[in-house]
mmCIF file of N, CA and C in Angstrom:
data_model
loop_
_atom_site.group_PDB
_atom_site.id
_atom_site.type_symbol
_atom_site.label_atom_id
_atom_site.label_comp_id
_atom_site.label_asym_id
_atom_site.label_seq_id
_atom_site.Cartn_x
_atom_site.Cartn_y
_atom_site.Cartn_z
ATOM 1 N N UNK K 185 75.413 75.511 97.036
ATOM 2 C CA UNK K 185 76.810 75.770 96.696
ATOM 3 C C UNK K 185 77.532 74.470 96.320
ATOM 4 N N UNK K 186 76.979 73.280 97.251
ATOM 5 C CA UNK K 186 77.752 72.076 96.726
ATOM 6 C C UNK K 186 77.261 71.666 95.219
ATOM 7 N N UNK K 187 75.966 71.488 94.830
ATOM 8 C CA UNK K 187 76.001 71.506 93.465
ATOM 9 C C UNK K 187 76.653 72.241 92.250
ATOM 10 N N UNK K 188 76.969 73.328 92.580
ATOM 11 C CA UNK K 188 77.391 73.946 91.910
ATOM 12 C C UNK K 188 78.825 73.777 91.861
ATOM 13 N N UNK K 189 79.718 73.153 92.740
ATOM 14 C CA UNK K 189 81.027 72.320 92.520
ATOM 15 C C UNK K 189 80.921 71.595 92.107
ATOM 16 N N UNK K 190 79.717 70.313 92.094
ATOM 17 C CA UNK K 190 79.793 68.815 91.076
ATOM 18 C C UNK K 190 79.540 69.148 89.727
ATOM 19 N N UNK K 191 78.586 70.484 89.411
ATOM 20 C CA UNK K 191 78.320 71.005 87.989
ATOM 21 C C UNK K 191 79.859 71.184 87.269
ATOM 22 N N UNK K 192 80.438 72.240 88.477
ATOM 23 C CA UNK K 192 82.093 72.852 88.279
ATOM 24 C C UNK K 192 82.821 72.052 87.604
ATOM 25 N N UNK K 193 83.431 70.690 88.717
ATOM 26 C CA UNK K 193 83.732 69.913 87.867
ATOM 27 C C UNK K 193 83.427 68.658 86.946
ATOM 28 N N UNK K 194 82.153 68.185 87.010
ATOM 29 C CA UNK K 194 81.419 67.676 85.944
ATOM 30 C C UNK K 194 81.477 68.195 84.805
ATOM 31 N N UNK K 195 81.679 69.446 84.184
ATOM 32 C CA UNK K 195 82.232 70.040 83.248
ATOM 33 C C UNK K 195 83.606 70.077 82.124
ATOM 34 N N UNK K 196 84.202 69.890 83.523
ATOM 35 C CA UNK K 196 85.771 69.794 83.316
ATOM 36 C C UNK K 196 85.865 69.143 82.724
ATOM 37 N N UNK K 197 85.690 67.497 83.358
ATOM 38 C CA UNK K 197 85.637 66.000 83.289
ATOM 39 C C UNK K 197 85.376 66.278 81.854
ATOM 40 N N UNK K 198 84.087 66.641 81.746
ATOM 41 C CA UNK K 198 83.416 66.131 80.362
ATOM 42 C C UNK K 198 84.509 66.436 79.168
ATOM 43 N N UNK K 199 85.085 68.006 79.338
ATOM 44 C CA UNK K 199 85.895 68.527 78.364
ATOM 45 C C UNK K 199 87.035 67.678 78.174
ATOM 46 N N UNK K 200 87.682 67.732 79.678
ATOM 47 C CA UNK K 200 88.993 66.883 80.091
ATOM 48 C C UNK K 200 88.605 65.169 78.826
ATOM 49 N N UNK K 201 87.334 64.949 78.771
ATOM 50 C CA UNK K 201 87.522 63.282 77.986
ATOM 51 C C UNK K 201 87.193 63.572 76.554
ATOM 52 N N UNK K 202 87.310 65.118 76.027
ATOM 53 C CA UNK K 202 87.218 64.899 74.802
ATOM 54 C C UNK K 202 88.190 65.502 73.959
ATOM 55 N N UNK K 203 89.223 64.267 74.110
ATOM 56 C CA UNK K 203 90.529 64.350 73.850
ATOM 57 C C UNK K 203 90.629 63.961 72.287
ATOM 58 N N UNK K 204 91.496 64.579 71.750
ATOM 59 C CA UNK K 204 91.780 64.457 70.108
ATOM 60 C C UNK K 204 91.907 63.285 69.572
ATOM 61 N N UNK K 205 90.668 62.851 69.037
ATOM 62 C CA UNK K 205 91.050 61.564 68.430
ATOM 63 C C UNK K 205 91.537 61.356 67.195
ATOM 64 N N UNK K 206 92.325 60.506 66.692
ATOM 65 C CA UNK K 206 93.031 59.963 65.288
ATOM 66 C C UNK K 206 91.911 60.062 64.348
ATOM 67 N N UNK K 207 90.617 59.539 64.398
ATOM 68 C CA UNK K 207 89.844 59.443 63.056
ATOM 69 C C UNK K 207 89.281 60.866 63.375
ATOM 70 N N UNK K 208 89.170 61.985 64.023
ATOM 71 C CA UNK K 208 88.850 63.369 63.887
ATOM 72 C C UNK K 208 89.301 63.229 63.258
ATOM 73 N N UNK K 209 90.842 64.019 63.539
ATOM 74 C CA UNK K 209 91.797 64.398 62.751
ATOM 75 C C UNK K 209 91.100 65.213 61.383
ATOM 76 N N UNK K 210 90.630 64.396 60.036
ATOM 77 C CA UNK K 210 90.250 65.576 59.025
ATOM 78 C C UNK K 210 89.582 66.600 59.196
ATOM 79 N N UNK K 211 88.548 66.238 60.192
ATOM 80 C CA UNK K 211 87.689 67.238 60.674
ATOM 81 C C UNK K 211 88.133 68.183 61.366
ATOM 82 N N UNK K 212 88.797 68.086 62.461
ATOM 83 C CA UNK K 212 89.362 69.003 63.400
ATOM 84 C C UNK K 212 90.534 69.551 62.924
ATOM 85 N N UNK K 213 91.287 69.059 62.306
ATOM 86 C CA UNK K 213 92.665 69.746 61.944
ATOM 87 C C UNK K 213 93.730 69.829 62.664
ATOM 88 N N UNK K 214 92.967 68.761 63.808
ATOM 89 C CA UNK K 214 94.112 68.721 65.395
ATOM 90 C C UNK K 214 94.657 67.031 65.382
ATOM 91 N N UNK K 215 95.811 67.366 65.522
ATOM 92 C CA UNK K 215 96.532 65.587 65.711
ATOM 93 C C UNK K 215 96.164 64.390 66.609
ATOM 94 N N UNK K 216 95.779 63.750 66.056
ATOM 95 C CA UNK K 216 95.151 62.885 67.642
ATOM 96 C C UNK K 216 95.925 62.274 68.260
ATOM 97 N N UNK K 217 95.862 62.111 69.832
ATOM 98 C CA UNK K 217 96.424 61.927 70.411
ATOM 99 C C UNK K 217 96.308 60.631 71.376
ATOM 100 N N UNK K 218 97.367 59.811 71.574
ATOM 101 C CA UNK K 218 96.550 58.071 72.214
ATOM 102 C C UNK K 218 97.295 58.422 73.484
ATOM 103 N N UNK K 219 95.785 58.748 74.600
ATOM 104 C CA UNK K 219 96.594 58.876 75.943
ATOM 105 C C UNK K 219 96.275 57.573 76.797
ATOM 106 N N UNK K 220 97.888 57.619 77.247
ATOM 107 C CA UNK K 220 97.274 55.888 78.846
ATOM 108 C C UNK K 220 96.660 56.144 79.621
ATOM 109 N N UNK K 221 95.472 55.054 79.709
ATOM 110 C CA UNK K 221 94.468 54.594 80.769
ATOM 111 C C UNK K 221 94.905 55.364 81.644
ATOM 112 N N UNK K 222 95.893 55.174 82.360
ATOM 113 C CA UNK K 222 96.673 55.733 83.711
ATOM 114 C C UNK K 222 96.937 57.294 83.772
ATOM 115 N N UNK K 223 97.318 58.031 82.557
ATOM 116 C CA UNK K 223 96.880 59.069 82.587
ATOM 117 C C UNK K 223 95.963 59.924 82.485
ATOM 118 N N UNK K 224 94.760 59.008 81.871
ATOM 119 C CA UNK K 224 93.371 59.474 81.517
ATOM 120 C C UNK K 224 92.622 59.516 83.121
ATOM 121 N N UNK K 225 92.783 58.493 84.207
ATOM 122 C CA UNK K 225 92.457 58.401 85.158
ATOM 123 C C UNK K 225 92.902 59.256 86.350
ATOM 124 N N UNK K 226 94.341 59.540 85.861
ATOM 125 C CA UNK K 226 95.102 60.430 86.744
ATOM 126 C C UNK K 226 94.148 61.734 86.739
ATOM 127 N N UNK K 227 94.452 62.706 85.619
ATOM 128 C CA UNK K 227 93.485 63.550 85.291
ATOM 129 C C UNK K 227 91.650 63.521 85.681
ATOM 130 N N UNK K 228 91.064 62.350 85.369
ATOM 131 C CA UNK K 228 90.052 62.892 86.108
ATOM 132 C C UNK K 228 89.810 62.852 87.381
ATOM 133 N N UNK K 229 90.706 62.148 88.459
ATOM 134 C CA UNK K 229 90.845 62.281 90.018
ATOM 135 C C UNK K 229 91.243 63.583 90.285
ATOM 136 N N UNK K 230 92.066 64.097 89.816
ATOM 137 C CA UNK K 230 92.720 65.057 89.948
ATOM 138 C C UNK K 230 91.597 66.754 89.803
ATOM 139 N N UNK K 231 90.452 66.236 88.631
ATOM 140 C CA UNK K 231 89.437 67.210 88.402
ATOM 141 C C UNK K 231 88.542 67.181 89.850
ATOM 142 N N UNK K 232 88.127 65.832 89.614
ATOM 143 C CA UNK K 232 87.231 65.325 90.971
ATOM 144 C C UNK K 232 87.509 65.933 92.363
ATOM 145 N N UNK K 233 89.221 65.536 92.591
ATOM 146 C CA UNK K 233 89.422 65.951 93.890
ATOM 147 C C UNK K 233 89.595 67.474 94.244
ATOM 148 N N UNK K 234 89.152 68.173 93.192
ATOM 149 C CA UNK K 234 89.287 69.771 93.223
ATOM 150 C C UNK K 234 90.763 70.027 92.962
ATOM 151 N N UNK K 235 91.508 69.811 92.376
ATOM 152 C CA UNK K 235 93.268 69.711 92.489
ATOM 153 C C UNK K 235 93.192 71.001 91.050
ATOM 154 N N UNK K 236 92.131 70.913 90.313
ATOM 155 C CA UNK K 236 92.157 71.748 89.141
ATOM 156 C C UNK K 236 91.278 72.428 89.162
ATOM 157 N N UNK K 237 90.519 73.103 90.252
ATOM 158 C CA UNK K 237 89.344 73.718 89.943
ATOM 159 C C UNK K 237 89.809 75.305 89.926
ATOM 160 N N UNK K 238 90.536 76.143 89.521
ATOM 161 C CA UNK K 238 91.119 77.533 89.623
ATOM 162 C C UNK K 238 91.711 77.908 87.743
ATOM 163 N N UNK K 239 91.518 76.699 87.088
ATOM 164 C CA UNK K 239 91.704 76.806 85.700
ATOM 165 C C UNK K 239 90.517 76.906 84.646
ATOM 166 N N UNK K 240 90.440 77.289 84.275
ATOM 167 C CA UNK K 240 89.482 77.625 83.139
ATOM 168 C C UNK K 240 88.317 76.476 82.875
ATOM 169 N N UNK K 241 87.376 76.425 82.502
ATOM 170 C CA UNK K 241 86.531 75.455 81.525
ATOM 171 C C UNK K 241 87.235 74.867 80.634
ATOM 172 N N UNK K 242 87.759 76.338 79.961
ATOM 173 C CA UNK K 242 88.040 75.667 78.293
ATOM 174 C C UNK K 242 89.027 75.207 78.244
ATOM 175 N N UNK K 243 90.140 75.277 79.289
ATOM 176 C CA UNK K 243 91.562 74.816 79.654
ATOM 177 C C UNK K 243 91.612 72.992 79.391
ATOM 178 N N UNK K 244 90.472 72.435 79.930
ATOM 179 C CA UNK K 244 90.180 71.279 79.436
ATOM 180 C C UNK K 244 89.634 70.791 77.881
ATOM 181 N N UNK K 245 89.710 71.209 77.152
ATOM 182 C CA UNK K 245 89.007 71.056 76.107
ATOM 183 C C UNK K 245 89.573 70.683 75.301
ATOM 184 N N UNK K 246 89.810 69.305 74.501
ATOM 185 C CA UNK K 246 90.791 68.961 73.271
ATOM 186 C C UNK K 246 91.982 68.540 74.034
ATOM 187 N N UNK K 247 92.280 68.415 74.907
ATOM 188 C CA UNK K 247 93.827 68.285 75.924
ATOM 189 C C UNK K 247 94.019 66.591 75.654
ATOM 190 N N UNK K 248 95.468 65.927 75.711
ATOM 191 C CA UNK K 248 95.551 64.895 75.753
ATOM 192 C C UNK K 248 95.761 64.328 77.531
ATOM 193 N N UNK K 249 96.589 65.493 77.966
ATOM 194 C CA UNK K 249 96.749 64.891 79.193
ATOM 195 C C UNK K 249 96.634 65.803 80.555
ATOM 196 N N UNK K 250 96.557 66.008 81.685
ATOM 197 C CA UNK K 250 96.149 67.305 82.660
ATOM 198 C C UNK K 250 97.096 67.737 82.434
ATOM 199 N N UNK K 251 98.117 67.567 82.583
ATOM 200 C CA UNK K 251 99.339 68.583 82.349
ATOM 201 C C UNK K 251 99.168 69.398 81.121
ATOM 202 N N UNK K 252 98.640 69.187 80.214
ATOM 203 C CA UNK K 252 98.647 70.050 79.103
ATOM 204 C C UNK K 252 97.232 71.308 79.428
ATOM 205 N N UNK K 253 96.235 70.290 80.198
ATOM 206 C CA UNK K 253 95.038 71.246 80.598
ATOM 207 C C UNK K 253 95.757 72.424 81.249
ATOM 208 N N UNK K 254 96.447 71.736 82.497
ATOM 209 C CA UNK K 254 97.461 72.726 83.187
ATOM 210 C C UNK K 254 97.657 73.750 82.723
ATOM 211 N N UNK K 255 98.770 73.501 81.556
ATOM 212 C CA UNK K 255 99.424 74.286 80.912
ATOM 213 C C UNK K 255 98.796 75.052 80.009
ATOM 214 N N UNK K 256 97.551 75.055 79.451
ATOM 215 C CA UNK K 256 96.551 75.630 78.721
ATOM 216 C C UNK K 256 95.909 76.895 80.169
ATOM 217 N N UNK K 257 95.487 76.116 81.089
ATOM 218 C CA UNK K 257 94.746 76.861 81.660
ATOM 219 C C UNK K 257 95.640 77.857 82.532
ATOM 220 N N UNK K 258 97.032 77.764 82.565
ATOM 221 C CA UNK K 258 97.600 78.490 83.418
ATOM 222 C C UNK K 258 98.342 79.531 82.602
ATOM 223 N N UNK K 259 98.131 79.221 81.408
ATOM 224 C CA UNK K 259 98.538 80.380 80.258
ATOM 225 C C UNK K 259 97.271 81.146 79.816
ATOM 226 N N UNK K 260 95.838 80.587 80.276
ATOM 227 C CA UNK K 260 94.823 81.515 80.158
ATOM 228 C C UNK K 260 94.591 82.476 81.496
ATOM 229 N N UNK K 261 95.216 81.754 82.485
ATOM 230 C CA UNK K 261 95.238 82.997 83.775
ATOM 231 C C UNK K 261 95.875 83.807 83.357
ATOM 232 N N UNK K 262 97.364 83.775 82.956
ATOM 233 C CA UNK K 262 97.843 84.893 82.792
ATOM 234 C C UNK K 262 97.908 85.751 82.032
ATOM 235 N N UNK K 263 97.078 85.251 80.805
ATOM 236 C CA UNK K 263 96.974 86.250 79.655
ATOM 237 C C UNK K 263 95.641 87.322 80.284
ATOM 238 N N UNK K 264 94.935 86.659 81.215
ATOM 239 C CA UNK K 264 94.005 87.874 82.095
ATOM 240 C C UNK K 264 94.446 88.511 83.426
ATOM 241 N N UNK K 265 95.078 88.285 83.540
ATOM 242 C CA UNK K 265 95.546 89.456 84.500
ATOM 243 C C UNK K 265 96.194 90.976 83.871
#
């Protein structure tokens, strides 16, 4: 069971760091985004310490900052209920 929480959020993490970059941009069609060290770090403690584990996978995905994961993933809870 404990592996399967470091998989949990080892996942996250991974999504959580693949944040929109400026030279995507043509490719993706998504704006890139330059997030601070300090918030990049905030966010993955925050994955680590289980503080986000009740939000989606994909809630992390493309995000610049946790709050936006947040806000992604807490608008995918409720569109399933």
């Amino acid at each position: 069971e404990e592996d399967k929480l470091v998989v949990h959020r080892a996942r996250r993490v991974q999504r959580f760091l693949s944040q929109p970059f400026h030279v995507a941009e043509q490719f993706t069609g998504m704006k890139g985004v330059l997030v601070d060290i300090a918030d990049t770090i905030k966010g993955f403690n925050m994955i680590m310490d289980g503080k986000v584990d009740q939000y989606p996978e994909a809630a992390f995905n493309l995000k610049g900052t946790i709050e936006e994961a947040i806000e992604a993933g807490e608008k995918m809870l409720a569109e399933n209920k």
